[in-house]
Short mmCIF file of N, CA and C in Angstrom, two decimals:
data_model
loop_
_atom_site.label_atom_id
_atom_site.label_comp_id
_atom_site.label_asym_id
_atom_site.label_seq_id
_atom_site.Cartn_x
_atom_site.Cartn_y
_atom_site.Cartn_z
N MET A 1 86.69 227.69 -87.07
CA MET A 1 86.61 227.21 -85.72
C MET A 1 87.94 227.42 -85.02
N GLN A 2 87.87 227.48 -83.73
CA GLN A 2 89.09 227.64 -82.96
C GLN A 2 89.84 226.31 -82.89
N ASN A 3 91.13 226.42 -82.74
CA ASN A 3 91.98 225.25 -82.68
C ASN A 3 92.11 224.80 -81.21
N THR A 4 91.09 224.12 -80.72
CA THR A 4 91.08 223.67 -79.34
C THR A 4 91.57 222.23 -79.25
N ARG A 5 91.77 221.76 -78.04
CA ARG A 5 92.21 220.37 -77.86
C ARG A 5 91.14 219.39 -78.32
N LEU A 6 89.89 219.73 -78.09
CA LEU A 6 88.80 218.85 -78.52
C LEU A 6 88.74 218.76 -80.05
N ASN A 7 88.89 219.89 -80.73
CA ASN A 7 88.92 219.87 -82.20
C ASN A 7 90.11 219.08 -82.72
N ASN A 8 91.26 219.26 -82.08
CA ASN A 8 92.44 218.49 -82.49
C ASN A 8 92.23 217.00 -82.27
N LEU A 9 91.58 216.64 -81.17
CA LEU A 9 91.31 215.23 -80.89
C LEU A 9 90.37 214.65 -81.93
N PHE A 10 89.29 215.35 -82.26
CA PHE A 10 88.36 214.85 -83.28
C PHE A 10 89.01 214.77 -84.66
N ASP A 11 89.85 215.74 -85.00
CA ASP A 11 90.55 215.69 -86.29
C ASP A 11 91.50 214.51 -86.36
N THR A 12 92.19 214.24 -85.26
CA THR A 12 93.12 213.11 -85.23
C THR A 12 92.38 211.79 -85.33
N ILE A 13 91.28 211.66 -84.61
CA ILE A 13 90.49 210.42 -84.67
C ILE A 13 89.92 210.22 -86.07
N ALA A 14 89.40 211.27 -86.69
CA ALA A 14 88.84 211.15 -88.05
C ALA A 14 89.93 210.78 -89.05
N ARG A 15 91.09 211.36 -88.92
CA ARG A 15 92.19 211.05 -89.84
C ARG A 15 92.65 209.61 -89.68
N GLN A 16 92.77 209.12 -88.43
CA GLN A 16 93.20 207.75 -88.20
C GLN A 16 92.15 206.74 -88.67
N LEU A 17 90.87 207.04 -88.48
CA LEU A 17 89.83 206.16 -88.99
C LEU A 17 89.83 206.12 -90.52
N GLY A 18 90.06 207.28 -91.13
CA GLY A 18 90.13 207.32 -92.59
C GLY A 18 91.28 206.48 -93.12
N GLN A 19 92.42 206.53 -92.46
CA GLN A 19 93.55 205.71 -92.89
C GLN A 19 93.31 204.24 -92.60
N TRP A 20 92.59 203.95 -91.50
CA TRP A 20 92.31 202.57 -91.15
C TRP A 20 91.39 201.92 -92.17
N PHE A 21 90.44 202.69 -92.71
CA PHE A 21 89.51 202.15 -93.69
C PHE A 21 90.04 202.19 -95.12
N LEU A 22 91.28 202.58 -95.32
CA LEU A 22 91.87 202.50 -96.66
C LEU A 22 92.17 201.05 -97.06
N ASN A 23 92.29 200.19 -96.06
CA ASN A 23 92.49 198.77 -96.32
C ASN A 23 91.24 198.23 -97.02
N PRO A 24 91.39 197.55 -98.17
CA PRO A 24 90.21 197.11 -98.91
C PRO A 24 89.32 196.13 -98.15
N TRP A 25 89.89 195.25 -97.33
CA TRP A 25 89.08 194.29 -96.60
C TRP A 25 88.26 194.97 -95.51
N ARG A 26 88.84 195.95 -94.86
CA ARG A 26 88.09 196.69 -93.83
C ARG A 26 86.98 197.51 -94.47
N ARG A 27 87.29 198.09 -95.61
CA ARG A 27 86.28 198.87 -96.34
C ARG A 27 85.12 197.97 -96.77
N LEU A 28 85.46 196.82 -97.31
CA LEU A 28 84.44 195.88 -97.76
C LEU A 28 83.60 195.37 -96.58
N SER A 29 84.26 195.10 -95.46
CA SER A 29 83.50 194.62 -94.30
C SER A 29 82.56 195.70 -93.77
N LEU A 30 83.00 196.96 -93.77
CA LEU A 30 82.12 198.04 -93.33
C LEU A 30 80.93 198.21 -94.28
N LEU A 31 81.16 198.07 -95.57
CA LEU A 31 80.07 198.17 -96.53
C LEU A 31 79.09 197.01 -96.38
N LEU A 32 79.61 195.82 -96.10
CA LEU A 32 78.74 194.66 -95.89
C LEU A 32 77.91 194.83 -94.62
N ILE A 33 78.53 195.35 -93.56
CA ILE A 33 77.80 195.61 -92.33
C ILE A 33 76.71 196.66 -92.57
N SER A 34 77.01 197.65 -93.38
CA SER A 34 76.02 198.68 -93.70
C SER A 34 74.83 198.07 -94.46
N PHE A 35 75.12 197.19 -95.40
CA PHE A 35 74.06 196.52 -96.15
C PHE A 35 73.17 195.68 -95.23
N LEU A 36 73.80 194.91 -94.35
CA LEU A 36 73.04 194.06 -93.44
C LEU A 36 72.26 194.89 -92.43
N PHE A 37 72.80 196.01 -92.00
CA PHE A 37 72.07 196.89 -91.09
C PHE A 37 70.86 197.50 -91.80
N GLY A 38 70.98 197.76 -93.10
CA GLY A 38 69.84 198.24 -93.88
C GLY A 38 68.73 197.21 -93.94
N ILE A 39 69.10 195.93 -94.06
CA ILE A 39 68.10 194.86 -94.05
C ILE A 39 67.41 194.81 -92.69
N PHE A 40 68.19 194.95 -91.62
CA PHE A 40 67.59 194.96 -90.29
C PHE A 40 66.65 196.15 -90.11
N LEU A 41 67.08 197.33 -90.57
CA LEU A 41 66.22 198.51 -90.44
C LEU A 41 64.91 198.36 -91.21
N GLY A 42 64.97 197.79 -92.40
CA GLY A 42 63.76 197.59 -93.18
C GLY A 42 62.78 196.67 -92.49
N THR A 43 63.29 195.60 -91.90
CA THR A 43 62.41 194.69 -91.17
C THR A 43 61.85 195.34 -89.92
N ALA A 44 62.71 196.06 -89.20
CA ALA A 44 62.26 196.69 -87.95
C ALA A 44 61.24 197.79 -88.21
N ILE A 45 61.47 198.60 -89.22
CA ILE A 45 60.56 199.71 -89.50
C ILE A 45 59.22 199.20 -90.02
N SER A 46 59.27 198.18 -90.87
CA SER A 46 57.99 197.68 -91.42
C SER A 46 57.15 197.02 -90.34
N THR A 47 57.77 196.31 -89.40
CA THR A 47 56.97 195.69 -88.34
C THR A 47 56.49 196.72 -87.33
N THR A 48 57.30 197.73 -87.05
CA THR A 48 56.88 198.73 -86.07
C THR A 48 55.82 199.64 -86.65
N ALA A 49 55.97 200.03 -87.88
CA ALA A 49 54.98 200.92 -88.49
C ALA A 49 53.65 200.20 -88.72
N GLY A 50 53.70 198.90 -88.91
CA GLY A 50 52.48 198.16 -89.16
C GLY A 50 51.70 197.82 -87.91
N GLN A 51 52.23 198.08 -86.73
CA GLN A 51 51.54 197.73 -85.50
C GLN A 51 50.27 198.55 -85.30
N ARG A 52 50.39 199.86 -85.40
CA ARG A 52 49.23 200.72 -85.15
C ARG A 52 48.48 201.06 -86.43
N SER A 53 49.17 201.07 -87.51
CA SER A 53 48.63 201.35 -88.85
C SER A 53 47.83 202.64 -88.93
N GLU A 54 48.27 203.65 -88.18
CA GLU A 54 47.62 204.96 -88.28
C GLU A 54 48.42 205.91 -89.17
N LEU A 55 49.73 205.78 -89.14
CA LEU A 55 50.59 206.71 -89.89
C LEU A 55 51.28 206.02 -91.06
N ASP A 56 50.66 205.02 -91.64
CA ASP A 56 51.30 204.28 -92.72
C ASP A 56 51.67 205.16 -93.91
N ILE A 57 50.77 206.03 -94.32
CA ILE A 57 51.01 206.87 -95.48
C ILE A 57 52.12 207.88 -95.19
N VAL A 58 52.12 208.46 -94.01
CA VAL A 58 53.13 209.45 -93.64
C VAL A 58 54.50 208.80 -93.55
N ILE A 59 54.57 207.65 -92.91
CA ILE A 59 55.85 206.95 -92.78
C ILE A 59 56.36 206.50 -94.14
N ALA A 60 55.48 206.00 -94.99
CA ALA A 60 55.89 205.59 -96.32
C ALA A 60 56.41 206.77 -97.13
N ALA A 61 55.75 207.92 -97.04
CA ALA A 61 56.22 209.11 -97.76
C ALA A 61 57.57 209.57 -97.24
N PHE A 62 57.76 209.52 -95.93
CA PHE A 62 59.03 209.92 -95.34
C PHE A 62 60.16 208.97 -95.76
N LEU A 63 59.88 207.67 -95.80
CA LEU A 63 60.90 206.70 -96.21
C LEU A 63 61.25 206.83 -97.69
N VAL A 64 60.26 207.09 -98.51
CA VAL A 64 60.54 207.33 -99.94
C VAL A 64 61.36 208.59 -100.12
N PHE A 65 61.05 209.63 -99.34
CA PHE A 65 61.83 210.87 -99.40
C PHE A 65 63.29 210.62 -99.02
N LEU A 66 63.52 209.88 -97.93
CA LEU A 66 64.90 209.59 -97.51
C LEU A 66 65.63 208.74 -98.55
N THR A 67 64.93 207.80 -99.15
CA THR A 67 65.54 206.96 -100.18
C THR A 67 65.93 207.79 -101.40
N GLU A 68 65.07 208.69 -101.80
CA GLU A 68 65.36 209.52 -102.97
C GLU A 68 66.49 210.51 -102.69
N VAL A 69 66.54 211.05 -101.48
CA VAL A 69 67.64 211.96 -101.13
C VAL A 69 68.96 211.21 -101.14
N THR A 70 68.96 210.00 -100.63
CA THR A 70 70.17 209.18 -100.63
C THR A 70 70.61 208.86 -102.06
N SER A 71 69.66 208.54 -102.91
CA SER A 71 70.00 208.27 -104.32
C SER A 71 70.54 209.51 -105.00
N ARG A 72 69.96 210.66 -104.70
CA ARG A 72 70.43 211.92 -105.29
C ARG A 72 71.88 212.20 -104.86
N ILE A 73 72.18 211.97 -103.59
CA ILE A 73 73.54 212.21 -103.09
C ILE A 73 74.52 211.25 -103.76
N PHE A 74 74.13 209.98 -103.89
CA PHE A 74 75.06 208.99 -104.44
C PHE A 74 75.28 209.17 -105.93
N TYR A 75 74.23 209.44 -106.69
CA TYR A 75 74.34 209.50 -108.14
C TYR A 75 74.60 210.90 -108.67
N MET A 76 74.79 211.87 -107.79
CA MET A 76 75.07 213.23 -108.25
C MET A 76 76.45 213.30 -108.92
N GLN A 77 77.40 212.52 -108.42
CA GLN A 77 78.73 212.49 -109.02
C GLN A 77 78.70 211.61 -110.25
N GLY A 78 79.81 211.58 -110.98
CA GLY A 78 79.89 210.72 -112.14
C GLY A 78 79.84 209.26 -111.74
N PHE A 79 79.55 208.39 -112.69
CA PHE A 79 79.39 206.98 -112.38
C PHE A 79 80.70 206.34 -111.96
N PHE A 80 81.80 206.71 -112.62
CA PHE A 80 83.09 206.10 -112.30
C PHE A 80 83.90 206.93 -111.33
N ALA A 81 83.33 207.99 -110.78
CA ALA A 81 84.06 208.84 -109.83
C ALA A 81 84.22 208.10 -108.51
N ARG A 82 85.32 208.36 -107.85
CA ARG A 82 85.57 207.74 -106.53
C ARG A 82 84.72 208.44 -105.49
N ARG A 83 83.92 207.67 -104.78
CA ARG A 83 83.04 208.23 -103.77
C ARG A 83 83.63 208.01 -102.38
N SER A 84 83.21 208.82 -101.44
CA SER A 84 83.70 208.66 -100.08
C SER A 84 83.07 207.42 -99.45
N LEU A 85 83.69 206.96 -98.41
CA LEU A 85 83.21 205.76 -97.72
C LEU A 85 81.84 206.00 -97.10
N LEU A 86 81.62 207.19 -96.60
CA LEU A 86 80.33 207.51 -95.99
C LEU A 86 79.20 207.45 -97.01
N VAL A 87 79.45 207.98 -98.20
CA VAL A 87 78.42 207.99 -99.25
C VAL A 87 78.15 206.56 -99.74
N GLU A 88 79.20 205.76 -99.88
CA GLU A 88 79.01 204.37 -100.31
C GLU A 88 78.26 203.56 -99.27
N SER A 89 78.61 203.74 -98.00
CA SER A 89 77.91 202.98 -96.97
C SER A 89 76.45 203.43 -96.83
N LEU A 90 76.20 204.72 -97.03
CA LEU A 90 74.82 205.22 -97.01
C LEU A 90 74.02 204.62 -98.15
N ASN A 91 74.63 204.49 -99.32
CA ASN A 91 73.94 203.89 -100.46
C ASN A 91 73.65 202.41 -100.22
N LEU A 92 74.61 201.69 -99.66
CA LEU A 92 74.36 200.28 -99.39
C LEU A 92 73.35 200.09 -98.26
N LEU A 93 73.28 201.00 -97.33
CA LEU A 93 72.23 200.98 -96.32
C LEU A 93 70.87 201.13 -96.98
N LYS A 94 70.79 202.03 -97.96
CA LYS A 94 69.54 202.24 -98.71
C LYS A 94 69.17 201.00 -99.52
N VAL A 95 70.15 200.37 -100.14
CA VAL A 95 69.89 199.17 -100.94
C VAL A 95 69.39 198.04 -100.04
N GLY A 96 70.03 197.84 -98.89
CA GLY A 96 69.58 196.81 -97.96
C GLY A 96 68.19 197.10 -97.43
N PHE A 97 67.91 198.36 -97.16
CA PHE A 97 66.60 198.76 -96.67
C PHE A 97 65.53 198.48 -97.71
N THR A 98 65.78 198.85 -98.95
CA THR A 98 64.81 198.62 -100.03
C THR A 98 64.61 197.13 -100.27
N TYR A 99 65.70 196.38 -100.25
CA TYR A 99 65.62 194.92 -100.42
C TYR A 99 64.77 194.30 -99.32
N SER A 100 64.96 194.75 -98.11
CA SER A 100 64.20 194.21 -96.98
C SER A 100 62.71 194.53 -97.11
N LEU A 101 62.40 195.74 -97.58
CA LEU A 101 60.99 196.07 -97.76
C LEU A 101 60.33 195.20 -98.84
N PHE A 102 61.08 194.88 -99.90
CA PHE A 102 60.54 193.97 -100.91
C PHE A 102 60.32 192.58 -100.34
N ILE A 103 61.26 192.10 -99.53
CA ILE A 103 61.12 190.79 -98.91
C ILE A 103 59.91 190.75 -97.99
N GLU A 104 59.71 191.83 -97.21
CA GLU A 104 58.54 191.90 -96.33
C GLU A 104 57.24 191.93 -97.14
N ALA A 105 57.25 192.62 -98.26
CA ALA A 105 56.05 192.65 -99.10
C ALA A 105 55.75 191.28 -99.69
N PHE A 106 56.79 190.54 -100.07
CA PHE A 106 56.56 189.18 -100.57
C PHE A 106 56.04 188.27 -99.47
N LYS A 107 56.50 188.46 -98.25
CA LYS A 107 56.00 187.65 -97.13
C LYS A 107 54.51 187.92 -96.90
N LEU A 108 54.13 189.17 -96.97
CA LEU A 108 52.73 189.51 -96.74
C LEU A 108 51.84 189.09 -97.89
N GLY A 109 52.38 189.05 -99.08
CA GLY A 109 51.58 188.68 -100.24
C GLY A 109 51.35 187.20 -100.39
N SER A 110 52.17 186.40 -99.72
CA SER A 110 52.02 184.94 -99.91
C SER A 110 51.13 184.30 -98.89
#
């Protein structure tokens, strides 16, 4: 890519955000926010998809596909390898989403 002012600006912003999230408390808070946003997404998607109930199978297959792709990305590296913040937050988003779907299923079953 060419070295334009816009590219330099984006590189500088990405570098500063990366250094800002090196702080363990900020990293932990971002991961917690990602987990809670996954819970919100699970609740929102399950209620929205259940309204019309025409595409339940298609939506469920698409969500399982996204969950499996996320798991593949996260577990492709070694277990004790240091992962990037984006990959960790994506995994916790998936965990919160899956947890929320289980909670919604328990609500419907009772």
